[in-house]
Structures are given as C-alpha cells and as structure tokens.
Coordinates of C-alpha atoms in Angstrom, one line a residue:
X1 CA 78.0 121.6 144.2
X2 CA 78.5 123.1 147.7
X3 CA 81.2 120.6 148.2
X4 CA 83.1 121.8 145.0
X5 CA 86.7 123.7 145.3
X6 CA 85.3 126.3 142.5
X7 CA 81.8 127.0 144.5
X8 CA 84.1 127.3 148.0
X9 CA 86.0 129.9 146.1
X10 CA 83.3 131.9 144.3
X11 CA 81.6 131.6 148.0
X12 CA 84.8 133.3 149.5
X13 CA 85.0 136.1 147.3
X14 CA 81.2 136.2 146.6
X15 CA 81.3 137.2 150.6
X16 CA 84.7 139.2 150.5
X17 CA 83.0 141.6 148.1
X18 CA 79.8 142.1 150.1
X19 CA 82.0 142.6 153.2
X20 CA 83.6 145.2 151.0
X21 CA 80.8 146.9 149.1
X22 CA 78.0 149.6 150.5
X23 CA 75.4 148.0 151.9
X24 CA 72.7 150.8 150.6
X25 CA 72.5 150.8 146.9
X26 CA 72.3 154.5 146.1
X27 CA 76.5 154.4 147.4
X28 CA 77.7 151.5 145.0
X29 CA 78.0 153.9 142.4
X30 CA 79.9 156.7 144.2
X31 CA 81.6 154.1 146.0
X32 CA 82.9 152.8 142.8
X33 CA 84.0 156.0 141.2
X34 CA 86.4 156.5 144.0
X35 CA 88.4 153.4 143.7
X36 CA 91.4 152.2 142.1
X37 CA 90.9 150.8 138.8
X38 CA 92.4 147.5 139.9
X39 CA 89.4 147.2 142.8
X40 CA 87.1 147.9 139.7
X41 CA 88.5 145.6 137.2
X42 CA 88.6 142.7 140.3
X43 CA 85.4 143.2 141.1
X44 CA 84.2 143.2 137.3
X45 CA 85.9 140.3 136.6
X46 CA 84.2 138.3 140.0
X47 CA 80.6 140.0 138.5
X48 CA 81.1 138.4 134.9
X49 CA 82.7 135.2 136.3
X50 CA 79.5 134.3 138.2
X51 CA 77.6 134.9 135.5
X52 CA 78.8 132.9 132.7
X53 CA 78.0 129.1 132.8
X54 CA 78.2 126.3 131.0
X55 CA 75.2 124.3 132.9
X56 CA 72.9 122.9 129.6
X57 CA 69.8 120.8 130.5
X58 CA 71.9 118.0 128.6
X59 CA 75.3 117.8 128.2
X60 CA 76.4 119.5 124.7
X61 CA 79.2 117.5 122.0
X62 CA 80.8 120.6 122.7
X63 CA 81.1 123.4 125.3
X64 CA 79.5 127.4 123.8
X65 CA 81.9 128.7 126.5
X66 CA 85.5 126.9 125.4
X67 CA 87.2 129.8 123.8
X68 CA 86.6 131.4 126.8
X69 CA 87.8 128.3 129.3
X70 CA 90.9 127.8 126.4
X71 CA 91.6 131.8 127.4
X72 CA 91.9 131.7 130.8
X73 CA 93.6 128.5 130.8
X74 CA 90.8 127.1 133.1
X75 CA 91.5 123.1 133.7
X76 CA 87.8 122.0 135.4
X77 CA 89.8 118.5 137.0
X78 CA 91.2 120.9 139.2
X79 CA 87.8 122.2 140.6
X80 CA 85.1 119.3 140.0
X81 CA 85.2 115.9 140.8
X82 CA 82.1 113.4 139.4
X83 CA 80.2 112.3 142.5
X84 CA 77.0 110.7 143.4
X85 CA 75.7 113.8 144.5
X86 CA 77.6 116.2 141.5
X87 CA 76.6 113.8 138.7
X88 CA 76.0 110.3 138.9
X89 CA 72.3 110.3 140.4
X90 CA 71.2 113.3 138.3
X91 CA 71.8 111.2 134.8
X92 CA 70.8 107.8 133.9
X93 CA 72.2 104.4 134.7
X94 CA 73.3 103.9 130.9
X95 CA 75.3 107.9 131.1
X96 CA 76.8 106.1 134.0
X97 CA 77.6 103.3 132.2
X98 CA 79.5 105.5 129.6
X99 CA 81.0 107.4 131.6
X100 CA 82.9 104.5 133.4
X101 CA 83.7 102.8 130.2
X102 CA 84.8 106.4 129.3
X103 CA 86.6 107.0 132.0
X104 CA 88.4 103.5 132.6
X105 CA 87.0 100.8 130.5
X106 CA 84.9 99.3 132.9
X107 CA 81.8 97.4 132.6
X108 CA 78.8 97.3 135.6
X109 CA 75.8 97.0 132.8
X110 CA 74.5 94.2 135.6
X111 CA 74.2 96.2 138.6
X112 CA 71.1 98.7 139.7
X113 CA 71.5 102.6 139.4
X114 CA 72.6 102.8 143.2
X115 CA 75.4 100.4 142.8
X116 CA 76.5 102.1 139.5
X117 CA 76.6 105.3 141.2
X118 CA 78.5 104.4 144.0
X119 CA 80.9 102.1 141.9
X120 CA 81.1 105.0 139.2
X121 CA 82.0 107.2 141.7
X122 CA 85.0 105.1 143.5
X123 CA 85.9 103.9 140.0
X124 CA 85.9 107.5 138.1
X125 CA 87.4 109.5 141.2
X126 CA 91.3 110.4 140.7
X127 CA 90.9 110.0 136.8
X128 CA 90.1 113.6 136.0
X129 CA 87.0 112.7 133.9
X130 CA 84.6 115.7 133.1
X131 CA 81.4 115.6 131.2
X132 CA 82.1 117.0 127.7
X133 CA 80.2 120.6 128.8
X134 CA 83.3 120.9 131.0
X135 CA 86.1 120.0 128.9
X136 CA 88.0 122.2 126.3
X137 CA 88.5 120.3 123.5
X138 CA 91.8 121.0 121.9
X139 CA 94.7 119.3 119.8
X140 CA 96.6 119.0 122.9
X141 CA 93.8 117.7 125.0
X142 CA 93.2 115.1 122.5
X143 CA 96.7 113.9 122.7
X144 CA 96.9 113.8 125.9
X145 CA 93.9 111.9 126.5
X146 CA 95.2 109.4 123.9
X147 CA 98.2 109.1 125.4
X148 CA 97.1 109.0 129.1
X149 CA 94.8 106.5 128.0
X150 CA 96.8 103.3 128.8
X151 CA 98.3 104.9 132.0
X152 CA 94.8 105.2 133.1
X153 CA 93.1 102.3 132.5
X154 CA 92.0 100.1 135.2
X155 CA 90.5 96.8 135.6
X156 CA 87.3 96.8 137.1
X157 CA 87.1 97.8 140.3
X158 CA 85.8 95.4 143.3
X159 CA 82.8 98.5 144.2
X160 CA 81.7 97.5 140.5
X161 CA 81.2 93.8 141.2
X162 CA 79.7 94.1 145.1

C-alpha cells in the first residue's frame, strides 16, 4: 500500500493539512471559523475521503461504495496496480489463478503460490485489472471490457512457465 500513487497522495495532503492546522486542539475550532469556505470545504472533503473505504475481509460481487466512485469519476487503474505485496500473497493460489485467467487468459495451475505470485504479477501488471471491490461496474465498463478483451489478451507469459 505505501508504494501506491493514491496512499503517496493521501500521505501528501494528510501532512499538508497538519502543517496547516493548530497543533493544540482547543484552536481547531476557532481556527476553522476564521477561514475561507473553500479551506473548509477542502479540508472536509480530505476528512471524509480518508474515511470511506472499500477494504472487505473478502472481496464483494460488487463494491457498497460505487455510486460514490461512479460520482467522482474515480478510475482505481490509475492509482493501484496488483502486486505481490498489494494482492497476490494476501489471497490464495487458486484467486491468483483467476485472476490471471481473468486478467489475460492465462493458465499457471502447475506452479507453487510463489511462482504464481511472481508470474501473476509480471503477467497482470500493464492490464488495468482490479479486484471487483475496486471496480465500478457500469454499462460502459462492461463494454469496454468486452471490447478491450481481445486487445488484451496475451499468451502466457515465460514468468508463468519458469
């Protein structure tokens, strides 16, 4: 997660804001009340941001916060990448499994977890997979996916078979 764009960028303005904000509690308040609304309404918006999550103990059919993602436009391929250390070892070898056959038809069903993670993760990187509790789930997305799906389709990678 630390190596993530989006925890880089909630880490930049997590630390812009304390810079920012009173250091004693008792002046937040009054600090607050003599600010522009915009300051308010940024800082607001950062407070509520780190707040909401998506994070289930297993992955859901479908994300509780999509209407929210769909609202803000927020495309997840553009801040998280499936790693070893984001995904792959924290799931088992036959979600790894799916999730390369998912991701580009691939098969490694013969390998041991540590091979599949390493081969999921050269294999999976640069598609713009994401596990379904990050995806919004739309018409468009659907046709998109169905027609990206023959541009990105692969043959099994060499990291699959070593």
């Amino acid at each position: 997660m630390v190596a993530s764009a989006a925890w880089a960028k909630i880490q930049a303005e997590r630390t812009a804001w304390a810079e920012r904000l009173p250091e004693r509690l008792e002046d937040i308040f009054p600090w607050l009340l003599a600010q522009e609304q915009a300051t308010v309404l940024h800082l607001l918006t950062f407070v509520v941001a780190v707040t909401v999550t998506g994070i289930y103990g297993t992955e859901p059919e479908r994300q509780s916060n999509e209407a929210l993602a769909r609202a803000l436009g927020l495309d997840m391929t553009q801040w998280w990448t499936a790693t070893g250390a984001s995904y792959f070892n924290h799931v088992s070898k036959a979600r790894v499994l799916e999730v390369v056959t998912e991701a580009v038809d691939a098969n490694a069903a013969a390998l041991k977890k540590d091979a599949v993670v390493t081969g999921a993760e050269q294999t999976v990187a640069g598609t713009g997979w994401l596990p379904a509790c990050l995806r919004i789930n739309t018409a468009q997305t659907k046709q998109t996916e169905a027609s990206a799906d023959d541009t990105c389709r692969v043959p099994a990678e060499p990291a699959l078979t070593a």
